Backbone as numpy.savetxt, mean C-alpha at the origin, in Angstrom:
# Nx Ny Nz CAx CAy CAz Cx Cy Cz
28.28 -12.12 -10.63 28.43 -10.72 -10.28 27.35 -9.92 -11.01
27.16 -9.17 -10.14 25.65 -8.29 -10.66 26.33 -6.88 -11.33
25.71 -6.64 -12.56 26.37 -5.13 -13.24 25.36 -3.79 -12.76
26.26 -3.08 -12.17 25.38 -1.67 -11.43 24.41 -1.99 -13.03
22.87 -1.63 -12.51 22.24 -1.05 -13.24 21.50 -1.90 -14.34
22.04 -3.23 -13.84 21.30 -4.72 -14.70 20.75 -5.41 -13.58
19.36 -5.33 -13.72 18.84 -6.49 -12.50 17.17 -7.04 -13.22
17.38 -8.21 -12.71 16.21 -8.70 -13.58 15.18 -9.01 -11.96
14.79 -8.46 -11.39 13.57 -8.41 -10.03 12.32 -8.56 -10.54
11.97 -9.63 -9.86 10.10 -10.15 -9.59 9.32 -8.72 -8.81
8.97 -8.08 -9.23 8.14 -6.88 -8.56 6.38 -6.81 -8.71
6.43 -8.22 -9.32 5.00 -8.17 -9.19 4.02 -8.67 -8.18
4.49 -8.82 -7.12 3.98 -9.12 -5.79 3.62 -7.17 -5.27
4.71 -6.73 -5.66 4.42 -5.51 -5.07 3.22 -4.43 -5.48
3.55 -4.96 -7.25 2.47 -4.03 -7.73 1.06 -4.23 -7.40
1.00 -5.75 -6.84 -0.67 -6.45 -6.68 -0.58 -5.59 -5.29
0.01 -5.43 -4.19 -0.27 -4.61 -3.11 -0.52 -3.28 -3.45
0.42 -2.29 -4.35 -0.18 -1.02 -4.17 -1.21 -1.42 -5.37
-1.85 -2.12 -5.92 -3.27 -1.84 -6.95 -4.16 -2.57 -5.96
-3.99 -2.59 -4.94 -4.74 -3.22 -3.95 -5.24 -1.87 -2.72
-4.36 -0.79 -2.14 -4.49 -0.02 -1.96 -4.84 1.26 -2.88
-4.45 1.64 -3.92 -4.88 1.90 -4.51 -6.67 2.13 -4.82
-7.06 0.34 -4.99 -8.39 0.57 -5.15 -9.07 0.63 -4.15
-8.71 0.71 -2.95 -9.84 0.53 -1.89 -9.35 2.16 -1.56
-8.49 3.13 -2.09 -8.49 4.39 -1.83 -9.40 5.08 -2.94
-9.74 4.40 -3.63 -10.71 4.71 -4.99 -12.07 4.70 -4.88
-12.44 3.37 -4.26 -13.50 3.49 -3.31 -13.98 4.19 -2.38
-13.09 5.49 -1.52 -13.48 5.78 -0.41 -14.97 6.47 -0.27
-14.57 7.56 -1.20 -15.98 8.12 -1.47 -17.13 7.58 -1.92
-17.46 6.54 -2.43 -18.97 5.90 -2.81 -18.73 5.26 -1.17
-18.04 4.36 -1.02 -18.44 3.74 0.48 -18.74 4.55 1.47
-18.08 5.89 1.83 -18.86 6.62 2.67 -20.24 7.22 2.73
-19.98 7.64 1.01 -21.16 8.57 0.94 -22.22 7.45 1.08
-22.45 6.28 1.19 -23.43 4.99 1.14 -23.75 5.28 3.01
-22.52 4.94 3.22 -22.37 4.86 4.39 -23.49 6.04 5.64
-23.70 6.62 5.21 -23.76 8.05 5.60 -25.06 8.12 6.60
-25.95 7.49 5.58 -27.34 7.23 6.61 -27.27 5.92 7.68
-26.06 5.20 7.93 -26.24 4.40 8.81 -25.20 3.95 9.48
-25.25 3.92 11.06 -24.00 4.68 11.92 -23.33 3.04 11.95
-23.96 1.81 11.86 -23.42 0.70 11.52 -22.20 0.89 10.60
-22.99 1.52 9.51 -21.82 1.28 8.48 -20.80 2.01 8.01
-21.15 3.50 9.01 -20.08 4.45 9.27 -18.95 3.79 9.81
-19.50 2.81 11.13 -18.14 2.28 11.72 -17.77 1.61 10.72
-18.15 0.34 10.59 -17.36 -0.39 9.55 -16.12 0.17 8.33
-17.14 1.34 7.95 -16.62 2.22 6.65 -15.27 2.46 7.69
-15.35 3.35 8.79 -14.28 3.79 8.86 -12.86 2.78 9.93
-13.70 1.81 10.31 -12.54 0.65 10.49 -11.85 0.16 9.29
-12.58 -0.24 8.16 -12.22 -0.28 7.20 -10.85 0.47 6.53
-11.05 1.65 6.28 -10.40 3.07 6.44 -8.70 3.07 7.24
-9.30 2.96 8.44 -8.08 2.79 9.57 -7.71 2.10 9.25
-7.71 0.82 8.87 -6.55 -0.27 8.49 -6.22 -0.96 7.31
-6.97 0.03 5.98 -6.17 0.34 5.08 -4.97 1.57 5.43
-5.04 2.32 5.71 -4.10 3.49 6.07 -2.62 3.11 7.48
-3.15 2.11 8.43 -2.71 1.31 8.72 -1.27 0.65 8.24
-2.26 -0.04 7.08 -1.52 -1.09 6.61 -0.61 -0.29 5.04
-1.03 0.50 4.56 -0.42 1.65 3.85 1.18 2.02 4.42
0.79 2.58 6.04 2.10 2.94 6.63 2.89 1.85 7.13
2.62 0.89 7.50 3.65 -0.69 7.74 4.13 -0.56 6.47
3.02 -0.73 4.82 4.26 -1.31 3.91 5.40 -0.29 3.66
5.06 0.62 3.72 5.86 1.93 3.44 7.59 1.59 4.46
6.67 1.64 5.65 8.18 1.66 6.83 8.86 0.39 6.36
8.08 -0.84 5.84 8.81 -1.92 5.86 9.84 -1.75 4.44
9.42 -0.67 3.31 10.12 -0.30 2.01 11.13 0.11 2.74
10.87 1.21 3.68 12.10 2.10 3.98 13.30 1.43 4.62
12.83 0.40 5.71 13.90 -0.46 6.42 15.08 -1.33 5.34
13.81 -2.20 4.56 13.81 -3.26 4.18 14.83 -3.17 2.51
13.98 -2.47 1.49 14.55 -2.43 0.42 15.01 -1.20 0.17
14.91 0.05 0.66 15.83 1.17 0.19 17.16 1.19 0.43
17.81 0.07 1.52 18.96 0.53 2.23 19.89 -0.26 0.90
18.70 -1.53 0.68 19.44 -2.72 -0.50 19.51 -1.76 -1.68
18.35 -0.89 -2.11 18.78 -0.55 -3.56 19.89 0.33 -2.98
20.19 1.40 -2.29 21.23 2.26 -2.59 22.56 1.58 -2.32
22.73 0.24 -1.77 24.08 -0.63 -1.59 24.10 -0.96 -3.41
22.77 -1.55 -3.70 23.08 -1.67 -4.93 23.50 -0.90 -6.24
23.30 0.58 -5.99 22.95 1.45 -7.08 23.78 2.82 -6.49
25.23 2.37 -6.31 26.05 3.65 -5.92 26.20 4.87 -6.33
């Protein structure tokens, strides 16, 4: 039996994803401003872009489905 408010969770899978977004949102500005003189690498830059932000909003919806419904069953 689990005690409200004692849980011992592996969360370090998660933190390597947001320090993963994170840094490529850290990056944005040197990669564009690079980017700038060449329409090649504008696209790239901003495909790039799109599916970090993309993939930003999947993990998010998949938090919201996935583990918010578990913590508040867990954490009355």
């Amino acid at each position: 039996m689990t005690i409200p408010g004692e849980f011992n969770t592996d969360v370090s899978d998660m933190f390597a994803v947001h320090q993963g977004i994170l840094k490529a949102l850290d990056a944005a500005s040197e990669l564009v401003n690079k980017a700038l003189a060449d329409p090649e690498r504008v696209a790239a830059v901003t495909s790039f872009y799109d599916n970090v932000l993309e993939f930003l909003h999947v993990h998010h919806q998949g938090e919201d489905e996935l583990i918010y419904p578990r913590l508040e069953e867990l954490c009355t």
